[in-house]
Each structure stands twice: as structure tokens, then as C-alpha cells.
Short mmCIF file of C-alpha atoms and ligand atoms in Angstrom, two decimals:
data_model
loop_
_atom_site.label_atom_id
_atom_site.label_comp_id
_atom_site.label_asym_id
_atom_site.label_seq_id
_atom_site.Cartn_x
_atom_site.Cartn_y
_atom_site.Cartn_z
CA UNK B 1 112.89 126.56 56.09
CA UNK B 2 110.79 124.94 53.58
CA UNK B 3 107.20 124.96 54.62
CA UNK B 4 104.52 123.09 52.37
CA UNK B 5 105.38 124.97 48.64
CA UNK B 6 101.79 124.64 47.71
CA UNK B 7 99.20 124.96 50.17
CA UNK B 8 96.26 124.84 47.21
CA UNK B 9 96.80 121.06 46.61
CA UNK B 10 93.61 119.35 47.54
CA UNK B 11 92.29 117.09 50.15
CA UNK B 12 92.90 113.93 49.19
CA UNK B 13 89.80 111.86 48.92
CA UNK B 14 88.59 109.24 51.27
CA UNK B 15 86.51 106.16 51.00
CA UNK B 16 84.40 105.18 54.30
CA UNK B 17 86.30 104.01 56.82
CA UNK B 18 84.75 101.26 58.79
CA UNK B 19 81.57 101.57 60.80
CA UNK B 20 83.48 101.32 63.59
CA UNK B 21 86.61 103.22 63.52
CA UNK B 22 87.94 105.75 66.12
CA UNK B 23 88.92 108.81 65.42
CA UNK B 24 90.65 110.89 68.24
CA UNK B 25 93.22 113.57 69.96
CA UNK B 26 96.01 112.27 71.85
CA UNK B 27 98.04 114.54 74.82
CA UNK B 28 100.39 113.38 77.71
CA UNK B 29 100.04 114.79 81.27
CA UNK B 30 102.91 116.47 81.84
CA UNK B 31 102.90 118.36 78.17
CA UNK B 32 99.61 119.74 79.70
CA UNK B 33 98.50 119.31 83.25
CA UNK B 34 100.56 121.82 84.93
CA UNK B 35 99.65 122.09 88.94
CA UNK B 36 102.91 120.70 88.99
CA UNK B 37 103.18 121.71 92.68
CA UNK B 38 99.42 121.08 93.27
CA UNK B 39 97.03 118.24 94.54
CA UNK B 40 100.29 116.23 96.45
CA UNK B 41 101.79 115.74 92.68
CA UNK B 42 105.84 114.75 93.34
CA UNK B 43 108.16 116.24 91.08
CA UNK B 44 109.11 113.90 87.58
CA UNK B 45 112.49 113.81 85.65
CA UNK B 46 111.25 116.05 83.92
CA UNK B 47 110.65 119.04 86.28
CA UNK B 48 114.33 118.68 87.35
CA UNK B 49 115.38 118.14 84.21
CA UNK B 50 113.87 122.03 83.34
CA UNK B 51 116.08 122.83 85.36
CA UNK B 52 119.25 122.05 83.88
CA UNK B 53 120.66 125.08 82.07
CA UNK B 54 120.00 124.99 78.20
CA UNK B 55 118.10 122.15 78.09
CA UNK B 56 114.94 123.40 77.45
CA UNK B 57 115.39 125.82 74.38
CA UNK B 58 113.22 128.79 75.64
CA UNK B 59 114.09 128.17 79.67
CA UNK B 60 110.58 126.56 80.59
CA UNK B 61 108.83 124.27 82.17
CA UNK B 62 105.45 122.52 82.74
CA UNK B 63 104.54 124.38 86.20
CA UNK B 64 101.70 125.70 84.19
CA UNK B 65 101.75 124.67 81.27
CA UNK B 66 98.11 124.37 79.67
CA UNK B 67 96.53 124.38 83.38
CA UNK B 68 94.67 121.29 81.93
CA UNK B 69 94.75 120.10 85.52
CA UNK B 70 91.93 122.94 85.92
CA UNK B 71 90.84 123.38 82.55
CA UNK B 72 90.32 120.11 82.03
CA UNK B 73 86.53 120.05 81.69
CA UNK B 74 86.12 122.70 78.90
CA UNK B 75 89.09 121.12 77.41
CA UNK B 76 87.29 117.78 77.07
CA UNK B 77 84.05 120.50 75.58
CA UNK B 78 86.18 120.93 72.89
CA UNK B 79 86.92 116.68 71.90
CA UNK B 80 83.43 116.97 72.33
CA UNK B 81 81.93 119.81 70.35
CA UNK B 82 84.46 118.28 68.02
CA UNK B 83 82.65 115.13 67.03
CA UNK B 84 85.61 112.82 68.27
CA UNK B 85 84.94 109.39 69.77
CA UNK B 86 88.31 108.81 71.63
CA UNK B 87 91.07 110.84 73.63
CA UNK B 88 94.84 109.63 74.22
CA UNK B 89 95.98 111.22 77.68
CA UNK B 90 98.50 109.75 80.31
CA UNK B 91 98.73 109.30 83.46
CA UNK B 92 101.75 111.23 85.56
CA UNK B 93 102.53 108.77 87.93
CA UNK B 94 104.06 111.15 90.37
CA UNK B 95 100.28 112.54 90.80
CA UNK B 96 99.10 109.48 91.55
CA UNK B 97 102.40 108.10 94.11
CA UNK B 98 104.48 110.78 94.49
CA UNK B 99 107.63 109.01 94.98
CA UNK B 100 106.71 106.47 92.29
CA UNK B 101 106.86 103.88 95.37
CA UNK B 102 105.56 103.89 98.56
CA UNK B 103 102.14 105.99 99.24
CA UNK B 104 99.65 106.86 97.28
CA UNK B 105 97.94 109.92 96.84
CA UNK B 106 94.00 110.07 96.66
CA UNK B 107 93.84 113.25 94.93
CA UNK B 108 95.73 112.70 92.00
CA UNK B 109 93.89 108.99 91.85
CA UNK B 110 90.76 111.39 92.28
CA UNK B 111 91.73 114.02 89.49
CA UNK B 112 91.92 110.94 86.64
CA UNK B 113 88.79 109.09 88.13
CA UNK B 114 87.00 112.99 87.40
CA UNK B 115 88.75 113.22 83.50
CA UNK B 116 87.95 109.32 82.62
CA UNK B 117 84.20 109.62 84.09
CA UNK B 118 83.85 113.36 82.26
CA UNK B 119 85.17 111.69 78.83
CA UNK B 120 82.28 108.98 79.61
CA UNK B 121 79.61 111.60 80.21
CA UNK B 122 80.45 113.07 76.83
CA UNK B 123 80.42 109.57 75.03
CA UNK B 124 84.33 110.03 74.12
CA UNK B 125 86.17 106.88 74.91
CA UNK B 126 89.54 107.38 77.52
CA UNK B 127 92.88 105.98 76.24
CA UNK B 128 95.12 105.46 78.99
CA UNK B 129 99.31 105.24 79.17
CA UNK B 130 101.04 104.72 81.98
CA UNK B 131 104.33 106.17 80.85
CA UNK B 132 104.31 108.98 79.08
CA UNK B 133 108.48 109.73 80.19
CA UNK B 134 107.53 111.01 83.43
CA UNK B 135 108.97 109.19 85.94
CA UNK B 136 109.19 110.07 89.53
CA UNK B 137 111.92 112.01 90.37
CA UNK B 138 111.96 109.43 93.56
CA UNK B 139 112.69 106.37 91.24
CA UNK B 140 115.41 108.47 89.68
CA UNK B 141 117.03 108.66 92.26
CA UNK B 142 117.44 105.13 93.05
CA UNK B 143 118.51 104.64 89.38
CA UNK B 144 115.76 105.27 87.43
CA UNK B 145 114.80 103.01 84.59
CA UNK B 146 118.98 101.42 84.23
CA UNK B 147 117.52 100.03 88.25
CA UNK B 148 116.06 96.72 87.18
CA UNK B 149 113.68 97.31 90.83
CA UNK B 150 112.25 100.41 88.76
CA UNK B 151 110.65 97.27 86.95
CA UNK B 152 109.04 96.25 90.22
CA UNK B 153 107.41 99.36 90.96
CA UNK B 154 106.29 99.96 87.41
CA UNK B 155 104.18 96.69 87.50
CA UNK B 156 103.01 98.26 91.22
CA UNK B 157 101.72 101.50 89.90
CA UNK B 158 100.69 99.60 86.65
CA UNK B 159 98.36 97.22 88.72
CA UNK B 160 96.80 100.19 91.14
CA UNK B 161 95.84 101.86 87.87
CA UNK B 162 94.15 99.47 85.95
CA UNK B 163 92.55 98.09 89.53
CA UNK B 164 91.44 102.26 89.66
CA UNK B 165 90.25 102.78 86.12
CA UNK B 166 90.40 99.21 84.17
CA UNK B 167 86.39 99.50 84.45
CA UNK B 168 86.00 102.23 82.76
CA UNK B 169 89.32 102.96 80.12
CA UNK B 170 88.95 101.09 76.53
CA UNK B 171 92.73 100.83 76.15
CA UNK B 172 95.78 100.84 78.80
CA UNK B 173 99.62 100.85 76.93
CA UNK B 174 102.27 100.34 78.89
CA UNK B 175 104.99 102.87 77.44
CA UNK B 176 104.55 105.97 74.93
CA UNK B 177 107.97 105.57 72.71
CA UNK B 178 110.50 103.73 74.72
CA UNK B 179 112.90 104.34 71.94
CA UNK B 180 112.60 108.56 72.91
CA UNK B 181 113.29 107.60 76.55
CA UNK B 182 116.28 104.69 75.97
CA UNK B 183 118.07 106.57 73.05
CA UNK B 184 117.14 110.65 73.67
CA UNK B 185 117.05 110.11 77.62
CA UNK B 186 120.27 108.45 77.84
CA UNK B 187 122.51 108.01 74.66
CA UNK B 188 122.03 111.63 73.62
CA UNK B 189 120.79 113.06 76.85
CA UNK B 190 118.56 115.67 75.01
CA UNK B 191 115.92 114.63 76.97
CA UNK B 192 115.13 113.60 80.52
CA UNK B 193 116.87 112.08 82.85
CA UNK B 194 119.75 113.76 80.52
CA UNK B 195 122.06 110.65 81.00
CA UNK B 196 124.75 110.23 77.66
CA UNK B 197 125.94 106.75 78.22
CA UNK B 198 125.22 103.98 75.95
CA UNK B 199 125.27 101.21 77.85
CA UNK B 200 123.14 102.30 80.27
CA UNK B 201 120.27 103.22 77.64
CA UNK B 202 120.07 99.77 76.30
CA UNK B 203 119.85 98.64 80.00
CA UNK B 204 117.22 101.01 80.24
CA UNK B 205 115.33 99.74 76.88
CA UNK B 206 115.73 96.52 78.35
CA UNK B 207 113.88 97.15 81.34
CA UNK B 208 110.97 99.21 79.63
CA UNK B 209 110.19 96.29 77.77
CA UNK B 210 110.77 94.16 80.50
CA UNK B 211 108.33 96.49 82.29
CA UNK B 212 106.08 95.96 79.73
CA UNK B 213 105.69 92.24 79.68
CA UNK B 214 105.61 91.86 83.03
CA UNK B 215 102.78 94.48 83.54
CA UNK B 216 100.23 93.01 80.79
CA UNK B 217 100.75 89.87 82.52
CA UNK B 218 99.77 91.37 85.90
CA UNK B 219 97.29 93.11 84.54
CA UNK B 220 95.90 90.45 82.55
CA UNK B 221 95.70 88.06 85.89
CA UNK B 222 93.85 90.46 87.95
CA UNK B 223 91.19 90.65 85.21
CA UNK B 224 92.10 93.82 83.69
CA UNK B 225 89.31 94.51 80.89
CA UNK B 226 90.89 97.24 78.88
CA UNK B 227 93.00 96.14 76.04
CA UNK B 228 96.32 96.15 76.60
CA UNK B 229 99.45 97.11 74.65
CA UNK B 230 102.51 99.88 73.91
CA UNK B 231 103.35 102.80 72.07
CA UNK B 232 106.30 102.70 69.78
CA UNK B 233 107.73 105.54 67.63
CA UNK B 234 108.67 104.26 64.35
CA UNK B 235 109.62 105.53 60.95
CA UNK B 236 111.07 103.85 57.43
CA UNK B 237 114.69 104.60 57.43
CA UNK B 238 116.05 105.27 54.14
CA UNK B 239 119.19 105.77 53.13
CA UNK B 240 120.28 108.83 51.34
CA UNK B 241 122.31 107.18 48.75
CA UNK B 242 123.10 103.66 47.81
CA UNK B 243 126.37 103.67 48.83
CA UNK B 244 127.10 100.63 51.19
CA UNK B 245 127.85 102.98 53.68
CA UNK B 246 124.71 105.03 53.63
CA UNK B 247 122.81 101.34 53.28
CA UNK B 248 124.63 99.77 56.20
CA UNK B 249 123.76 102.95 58.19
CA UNK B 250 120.79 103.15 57.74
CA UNK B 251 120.16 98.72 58.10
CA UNK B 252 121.84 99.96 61.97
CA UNK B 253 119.53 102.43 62.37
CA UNK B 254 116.49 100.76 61.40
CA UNK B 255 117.46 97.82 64.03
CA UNK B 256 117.91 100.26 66.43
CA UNK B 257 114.67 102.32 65.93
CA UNK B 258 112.29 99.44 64.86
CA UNK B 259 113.88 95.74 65.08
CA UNK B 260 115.01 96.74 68.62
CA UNK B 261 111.83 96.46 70.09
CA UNK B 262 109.47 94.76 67.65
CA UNK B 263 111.19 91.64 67.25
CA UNK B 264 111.55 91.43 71.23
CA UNK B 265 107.64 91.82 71.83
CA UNK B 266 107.04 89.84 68.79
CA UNK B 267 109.80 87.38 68.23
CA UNK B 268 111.24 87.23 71.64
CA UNK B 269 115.04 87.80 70.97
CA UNK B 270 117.12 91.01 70.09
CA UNK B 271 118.44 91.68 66.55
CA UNK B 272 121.35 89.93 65.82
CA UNK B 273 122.98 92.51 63.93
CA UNK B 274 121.98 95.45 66.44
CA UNK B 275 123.54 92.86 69.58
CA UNK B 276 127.18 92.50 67.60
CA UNK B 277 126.36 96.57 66.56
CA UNK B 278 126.64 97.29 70.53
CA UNK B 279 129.07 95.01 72.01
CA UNK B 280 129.66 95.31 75.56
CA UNK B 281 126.60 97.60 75.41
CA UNK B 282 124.28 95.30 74.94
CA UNK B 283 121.93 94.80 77.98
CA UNK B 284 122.16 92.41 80.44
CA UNK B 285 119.17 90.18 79.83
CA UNK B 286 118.04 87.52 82.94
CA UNK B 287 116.96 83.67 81.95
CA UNK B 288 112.73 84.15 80.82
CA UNK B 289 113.16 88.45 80.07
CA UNK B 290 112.66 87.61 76.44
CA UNK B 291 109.69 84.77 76.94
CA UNK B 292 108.10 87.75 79.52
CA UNK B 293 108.86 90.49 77.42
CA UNK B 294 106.96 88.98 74.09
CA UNK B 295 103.64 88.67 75.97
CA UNK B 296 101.08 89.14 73.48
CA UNK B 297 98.84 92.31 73.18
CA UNK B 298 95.81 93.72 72.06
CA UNK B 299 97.19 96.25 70.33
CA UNK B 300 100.22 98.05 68.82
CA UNK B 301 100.25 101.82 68.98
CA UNK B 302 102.23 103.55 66.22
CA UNK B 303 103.18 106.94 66.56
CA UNK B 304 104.32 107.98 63.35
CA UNK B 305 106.03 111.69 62.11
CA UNK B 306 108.19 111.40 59.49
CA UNK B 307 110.54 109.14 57.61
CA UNK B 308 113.66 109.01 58.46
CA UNK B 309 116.84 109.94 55.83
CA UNK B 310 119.63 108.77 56.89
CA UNK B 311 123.34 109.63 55.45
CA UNK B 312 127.15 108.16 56.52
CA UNK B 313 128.24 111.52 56.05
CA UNK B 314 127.82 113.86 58.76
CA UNK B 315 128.04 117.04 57.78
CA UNK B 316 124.47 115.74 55.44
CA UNK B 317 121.62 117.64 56.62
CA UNK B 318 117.87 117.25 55.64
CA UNK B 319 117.55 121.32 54.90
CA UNK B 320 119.92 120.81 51.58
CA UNK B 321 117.43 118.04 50.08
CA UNK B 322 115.14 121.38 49.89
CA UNK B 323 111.82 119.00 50.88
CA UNK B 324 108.75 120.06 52.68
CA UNK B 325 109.50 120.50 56.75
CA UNK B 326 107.48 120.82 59.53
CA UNK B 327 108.32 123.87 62.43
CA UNK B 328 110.54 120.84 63.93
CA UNK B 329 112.47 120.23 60.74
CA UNK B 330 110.93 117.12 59.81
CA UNK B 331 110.12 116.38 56.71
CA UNK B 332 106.48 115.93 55.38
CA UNK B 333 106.06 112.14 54.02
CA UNK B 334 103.15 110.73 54.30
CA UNK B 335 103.05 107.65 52.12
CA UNK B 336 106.10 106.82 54.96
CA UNK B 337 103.14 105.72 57.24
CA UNK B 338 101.73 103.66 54.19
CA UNK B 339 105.22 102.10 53.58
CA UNK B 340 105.77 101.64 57.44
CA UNK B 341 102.42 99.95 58.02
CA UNK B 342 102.50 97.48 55.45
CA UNK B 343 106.15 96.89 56.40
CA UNK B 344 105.07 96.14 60.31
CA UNK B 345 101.76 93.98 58.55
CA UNK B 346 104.32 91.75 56.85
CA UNK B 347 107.46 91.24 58.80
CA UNK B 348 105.60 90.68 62.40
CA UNK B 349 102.38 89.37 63.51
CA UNK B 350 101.14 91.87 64.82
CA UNK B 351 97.48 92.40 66.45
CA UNK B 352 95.19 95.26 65.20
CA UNK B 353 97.16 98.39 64.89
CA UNK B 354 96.21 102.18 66.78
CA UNK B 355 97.62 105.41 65.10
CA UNK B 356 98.46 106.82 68.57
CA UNK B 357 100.11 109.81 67.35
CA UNK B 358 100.24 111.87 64.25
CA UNK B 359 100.58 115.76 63.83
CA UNK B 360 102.97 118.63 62.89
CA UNK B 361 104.45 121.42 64.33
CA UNK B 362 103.55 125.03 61.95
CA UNK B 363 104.52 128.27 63.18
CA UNK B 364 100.97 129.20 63.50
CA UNK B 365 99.59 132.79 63.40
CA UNK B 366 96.33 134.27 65.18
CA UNK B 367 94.46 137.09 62.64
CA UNK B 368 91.84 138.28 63.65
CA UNK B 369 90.99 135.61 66.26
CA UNK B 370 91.81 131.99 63.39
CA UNK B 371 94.05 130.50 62.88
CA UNK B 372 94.74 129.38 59.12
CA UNK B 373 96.94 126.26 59.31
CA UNK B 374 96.57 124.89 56.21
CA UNK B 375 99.37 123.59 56.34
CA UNK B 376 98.35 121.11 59.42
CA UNK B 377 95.43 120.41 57.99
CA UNK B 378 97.18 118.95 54.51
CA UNK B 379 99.40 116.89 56.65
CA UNK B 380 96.58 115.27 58.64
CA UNK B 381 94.35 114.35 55.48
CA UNK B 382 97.51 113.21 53.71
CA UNK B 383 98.58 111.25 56.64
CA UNK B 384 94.87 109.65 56.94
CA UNK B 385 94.71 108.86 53.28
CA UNK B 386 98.21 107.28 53.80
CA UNK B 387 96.35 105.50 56.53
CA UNK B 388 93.55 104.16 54.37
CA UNK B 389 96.35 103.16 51.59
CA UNK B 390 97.88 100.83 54.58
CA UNK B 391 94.20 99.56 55.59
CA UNK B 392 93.67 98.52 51.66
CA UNK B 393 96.44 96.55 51.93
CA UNK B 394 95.27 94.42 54.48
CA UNK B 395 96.39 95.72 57.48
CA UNK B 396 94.07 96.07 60.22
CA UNK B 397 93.99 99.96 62.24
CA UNK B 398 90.96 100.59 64.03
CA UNK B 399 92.21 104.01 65.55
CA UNK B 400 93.83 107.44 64.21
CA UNK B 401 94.60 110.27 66.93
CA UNK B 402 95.73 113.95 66.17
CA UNK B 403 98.73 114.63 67.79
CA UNK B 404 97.71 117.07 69.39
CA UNK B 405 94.21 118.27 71.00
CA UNK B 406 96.17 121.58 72.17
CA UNK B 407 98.97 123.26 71.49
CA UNK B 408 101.55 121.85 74.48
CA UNK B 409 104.68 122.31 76.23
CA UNK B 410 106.83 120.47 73.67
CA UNK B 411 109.96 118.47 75.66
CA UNK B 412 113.19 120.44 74.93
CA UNK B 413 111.34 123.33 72.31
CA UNK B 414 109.42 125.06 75.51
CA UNK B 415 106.56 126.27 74.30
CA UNK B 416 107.95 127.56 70.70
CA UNK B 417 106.49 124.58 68.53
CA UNK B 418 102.83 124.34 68.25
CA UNK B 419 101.40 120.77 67.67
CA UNK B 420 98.16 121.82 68.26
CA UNK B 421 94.84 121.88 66.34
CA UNK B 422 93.63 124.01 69.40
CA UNK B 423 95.79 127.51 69.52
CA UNK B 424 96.45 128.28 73.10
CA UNK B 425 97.42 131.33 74.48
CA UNK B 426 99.50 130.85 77.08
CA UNK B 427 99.32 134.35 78.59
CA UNK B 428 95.40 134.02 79.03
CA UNK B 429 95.00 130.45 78.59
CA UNK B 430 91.99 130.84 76.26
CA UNK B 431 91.81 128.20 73.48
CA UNK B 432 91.06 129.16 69.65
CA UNK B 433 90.23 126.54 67.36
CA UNK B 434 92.56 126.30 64.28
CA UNK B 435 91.07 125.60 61.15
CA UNK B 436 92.58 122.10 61.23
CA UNK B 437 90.27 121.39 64.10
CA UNK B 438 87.23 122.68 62.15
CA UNK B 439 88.32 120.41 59.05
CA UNK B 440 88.63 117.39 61.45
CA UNK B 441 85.69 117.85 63.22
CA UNK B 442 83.77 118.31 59.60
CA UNK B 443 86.22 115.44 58.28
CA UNK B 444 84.74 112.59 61.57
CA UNK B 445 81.19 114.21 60.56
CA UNK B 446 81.53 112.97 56.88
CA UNK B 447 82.84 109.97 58.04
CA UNK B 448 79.64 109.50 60.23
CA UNK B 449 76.92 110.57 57.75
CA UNK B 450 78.83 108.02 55.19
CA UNK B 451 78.23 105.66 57.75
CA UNK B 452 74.81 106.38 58.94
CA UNK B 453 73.20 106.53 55.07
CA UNK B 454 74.65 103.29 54.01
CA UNK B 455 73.71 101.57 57.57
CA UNK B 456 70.26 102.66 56.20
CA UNK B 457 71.21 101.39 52.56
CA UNK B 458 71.22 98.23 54.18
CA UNK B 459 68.12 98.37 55.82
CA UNK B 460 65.73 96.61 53.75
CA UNK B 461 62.64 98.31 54.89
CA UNK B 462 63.69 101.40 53.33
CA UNK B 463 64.36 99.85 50.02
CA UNK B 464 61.81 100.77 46.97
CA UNK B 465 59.89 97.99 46.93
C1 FCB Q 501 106.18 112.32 70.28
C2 FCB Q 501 105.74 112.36 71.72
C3 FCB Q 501 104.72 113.41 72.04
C4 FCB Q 501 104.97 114.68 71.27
C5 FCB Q 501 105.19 114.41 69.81
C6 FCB Q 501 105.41 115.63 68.97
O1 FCB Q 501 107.46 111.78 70.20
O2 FCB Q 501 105.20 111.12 72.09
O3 FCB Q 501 104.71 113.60 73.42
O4 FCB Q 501 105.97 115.40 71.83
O5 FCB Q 501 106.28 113.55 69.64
#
């Protein structure tokens, strides 16, 4: 594996962000929570899908995982001895209604009521998604998201939520990456529920985004104040060669990563191209999805890793191009995010854009109690100058979050990857802070000094008379 070849390249440099920008940590309850079994939680999709031999690569699960569910008020200590002004978490719905319908359950209501008012306390502002992948393993088994009632109940649990919290949470999106849960959940199967049919995923992307709609309208007309939107996963698709074949692949692949569910929520209507590209898999849609669906938002979350190469040939694989990879075997690209934002900027009109996710996986290595990830720490300041490239162009981001504030239990790689720019040690679960956490945290300060001296620049009173 190719790791970054030259870990003495500088930090890029920045110019001041605005006065106003966030800067964050982003996590997703069942990656950390644990108490799986505790406080009346239900079980998710993804605690039976655990279960399922070989499907997580080192045989675990998120009974434990970080114990955040405990830990959770030292945990938020560290966003705040870390400077940062926001924090990304989620929601597991089966803490809050165990079945995902029917009762709810006070004490996992009371658990997020304790985080959200303990993020206040430390001035750090609480990002809330609904759907982070886990739904109820009650909902599955009544069809899970392919059940258009799944819909129903979705807009249920969305409007107890925002009734609970709207007060007090800057942000509510809907979804975190419907593409993961249509296309890995149910084309592939990789991930939970584990279903391989392709029909039934585009039903199921159909009624996310159904979901969606629906939700910021209910949301919206019970006087929600938190700004309301979705988080997408997206990437430029290039293809490896300009063969028509590679080109055509990687136009199909685009539609279905991108087009598929920005021009819904933006354009109201599927991609032609991707519709004819499925056939009799396309979803069913009813009379007004598409009007409901392209509801307008507050914002647009963008979750951003990689680019994505893409080759008609299919024994092609990334590791012969020899670039730089992450632990997961992505490749390191940050002026994809530049390319990617400007893209999104021109082709849709789009309201002010949050970097919801962005991180790396390094196989990271405690000496002596540190952990030097310089390699993490390049990829975040490339990433945020890639950011700032966007933002010079015109497009408008008023939020960046580190994927992730600790190291988590990462879907079908266990425990093995380490997204973290908190080390935790799993055996003790004491937390270590990597260097790219110190570089952040000194990063945000910058940022804020920048900010403060030429707030005072423009105070005339201070001028030289
Ligand atoms: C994203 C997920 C997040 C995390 C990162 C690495 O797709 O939203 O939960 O697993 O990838």
C-alpha cells in the first residue's frame, strides 16, 4: 500500500476564513454509543447485521463500541478543550422508539436532551441527523426502507425529534449518504440490511428521498427552527481512460452516485440516462413524489473522501496507478473536493453548502503515549485548502467537520481502520489525542486570532489617529 510518499510537504497556507465559519467533528451513534443493550435501546439493522458471518471483517460489533453512551461528557471535554464550535452526531432511532414505531422511550429521548444541552454548556453548537443507517430492526422487519409505510414512520420519529430538540440543535438533516444505504445496503449487500437486489435499492433510494421531502415539510409546518437539509456522499468520477467505454462508465456512474439524487431534490425528476440505465429497476414513483421530494433546504451536506476512478475493465484496480491511499484504499485527492464543489455550485442551485464529513483512515501507531499521524493531518489541511479553493470560486460553505472526533467502529472494517483524530484504546477506553487533533485545534485557534485582530483592525478607535 502506498501511504503519503512524502510526509515533509508543507501545510498548505490559508487565508481567513470568514468571521463566521464553523469548524467541527462529526460521529454517528451507532459507530460510537455502544449500550447497545442499555437504557430500553431496540436492536438496529445493524446489530443483526453483525451477526451475519463474514460481514464484519474482524467479527464485531457496536455492543461497546466507544461507550460514548457513558463517556459522553469527557468526550464532548475533548471538542471542547479543542477549540471547535460545532459537533456532527446522530441520533439512533431505536434509542429513542425502539421498534422505530409505536412507543417511545424516555431514556434514550433523555440521553440526547443530556449530549445537546452539554454541547450548549460548552458553547459547541449540536448538529443533528436523523439517519445515520440505523434503522430499527422493527421497521426491517416489515420491509425496511423498500416498505413505502417506512416513509410514514420516518416523518413520525422525524417530527418527535425536532418537537424534542428543534429548540436547541442549529441544524437537523434528514439522511447521512442515502447513496451508502440504497447501493451498499441493497445492490451490493456489503452493508446493512445486506439485501443484493437492484430493484429493490432504487425503491429504497426512492423512499429515502421521499422520506426526506416529506419530513422538511413536516418539520417546517410545526415550526421547526433548526435548518434543515441532507447528507449526500459524493465524489468526481473520472474515467481512467478516454476510451468510450471507460467515459460511458463512468457518465453511469456519476448519474448514479451524484445526478441520482441531486437533480431529484433540486430539479425534481430522475436522470434520464440513469432511468433507461435501470429499466424495470427503476422505482416506482407515486403522482407529487418528485414535487415533495425537491422541497427546498437550508443546506446541503457534502461528505466528501476521495475521487472516484473509474475503469470498463474489471480486472483495473486503483493499487496499479501506484497513487497515494488511505488505510481504506482510497486514494488521496484533494483538489477532488475543489472540482466537486464548484461542479455542485454550477450545475444546481444549491443553498449554502456544509462539509459534513471529511477524514482518512492511517494505520496509526501509539509511541510513547502520541500518536504521529502526519499523514491525517496533511490530508485535512489539503482537504481545507481545497475547501477555500471552492469558496474563492464563489461557492458558499459555512461549515467543515473532521470525520472523525474518535477513532470508531467503522461499518464492515470492525474496529481495524482508524478515522480518528482521537486514538482510542479500545481495551481501556482511554482517549489519546493524535497530533492531527493538536494541529486542528492550533489550526481553529489561528483561524480565531486572524479573526479577532482584524475585527479590531476595523475598529476605528484603535486606529493611530
Ligand atoms: C462515511 C460515513 C461515516 C464513516 C465514513 C468513513 O461514508 O458516513 O459513517 O464511516 O464514511
Amino acid at each position: 500500500m502506498t501511504l503519503y510518499m512524502n510526509l515533509s510537504q508543507p501545510i498548505p497556507n490559508f487565508t481567513p476564513f470568514p468571521a463566521d465559519f464553523i469548524w467541527g467533528v462529526a460521529a454517528s451513534s451507532f459507530q460510537i454509543e455502544g449500550a447497545a443493550k442499555q437504557g430500553g435501546r431496540g436492536p438496529s439493522i445493524w446489530d443483526d447485521f453483525c451477526k451475519q458471518p463474514e460481514a464484519i471483517a474482524d467479527g464485531s460489533n457496536g455492543d461497546v463500541a466507544c461507550d460514548h453512551y457513558h463517556l459522553w461528557e469527557s468526550d464532548l471535554d475533548i471538542i471542547f478543550d479543542l477549540g471547535l464550535n460545532a459537533y456532527r452526531f446522530s441520533v439512533a432511532w431505536s434509542r429513542v422508539q425502539p421498534e422505530g414505531f409505536g412507543a417511545w422511550n424516555e431514556e434514550g429521548l433523555a440521553f440526547y436532551d443530556r449530549l445537546i444541552d452539554g454541547l450548549i454548556k460548552r458553547g459547541i453548537q449540536p448538529h443533528l441527523t436523523l439517519n445515520h443507517w440505523d434503522l430499527p430492526s422493527g421497521l426491517q422487519a416489515k420491509g425496511g426502507w423498500k416498505n413505502r409505510e417506512t416513509v410514514d414512520h420516518f416523518v413520525a420519529y422525524a417530527k418527535k425529534i425536532a418537537a424534542r430538540f428543534g429548540d436547541r440543535v442549529i441544524s437537523i438533516a434528514t439522511h447521512n449518504e442515502p447513496w451508502v444505504q440504497t447501493i451498499l445496503g441493497h445492490e451490493t449487500g456489503i452493508f446493512a440490511p445486506g439485501i443484493k437486489n437492484r430493484a429493490t435499492a432504487m425503491q429504497v433510494s426512492h423512499h429515502l428521498l421521499l422520506s426526506h421531502g416529506l419530513a422538511l415539510q413536516a418539520l417546517r409546518a410545526q415550526g421547526c427552527k433548526s435548518q434543515l437539509g441532507i447528507v449526500l456522499n459524493l465524489a468526481p468520477m473520472h474515467p481512467v481512460s478516454n476510451s468510450a467505454a471507460d467515459v460511458a462508465k463512468a457518465k453511469i456512474e456519476d448519474g448514479r452516485l451524484l445526478r441520482w439524487f441531486m437533480d431529484p431534490m433540486f430539479k425534481a425528476c430522475y436522470p434520464q440516462d440513469i432511468l433507461e440505465f435501470l429499466g424495470d429497476d427503476a422505482p416506482k414513483v407515486q403522482a407529487g413524489d418528485m414535487q415533495t421530494i425537491a422541497t427546498s433546504m437550508d443546506f446541503l451536506g457534502v461528505n466528501y473522501y476521495s475521487r472516484s476512478l473509474v475503469s470498463s475493465d474489471p480486472d483495473w484496480s486503483l493499487k496499479q496507478t501506484g497513487c497515494e491511499l488511505t488505510d481504506m484504499g482510497w486514494e488521496v485527492y484533494p483538489q477532488g473536493l475543489t472540482e466537486l464543489l464548484v461542479r455542485l455550485n454550477r450545475d444546481y442551485k444549491i443553498p449554502p453548502i456544509s462539509i459534513t464529513e471529511n477524514g482518512a483512515a492511517f494505520p496509526d501507531q501509539m509511541t510513547h503515549g502520541r500518536v504521529h499521524d502526519r499523514e491525517r493531518t496533511l490530508y485535512i489541511a489539503n482537504h481545507i485548502a481545497a475547501m477555500q479553493a471552492a469558496m474563492k470560486q464563489g461557492v458558499v460553505i459555512t461549515s467543515y467537520m473532521v470525520w472523525s472526533l474518535l477513532d470508531n467502529f467503522e461499518w464492515a472494517s470492525g474496529y481495524a481502520k482508524r478515522f480518528g483524530i482521537v486514538y482510542v484504546d479500545y481495551e481501556t477506553q482511554k482517549r489519546v489525542l493524535k497530533d492531527s487533533a493538536l494541529w486542528y485545534r492550533d489550526f481553529v485557534q489561528s483561524q480565531k486570532i486572524i479573526r479577532e485582530v482584524s475585527s479590531h483592525l476595523h475598529d476605528k478607535s484603535l486606529l493611530v489617529k
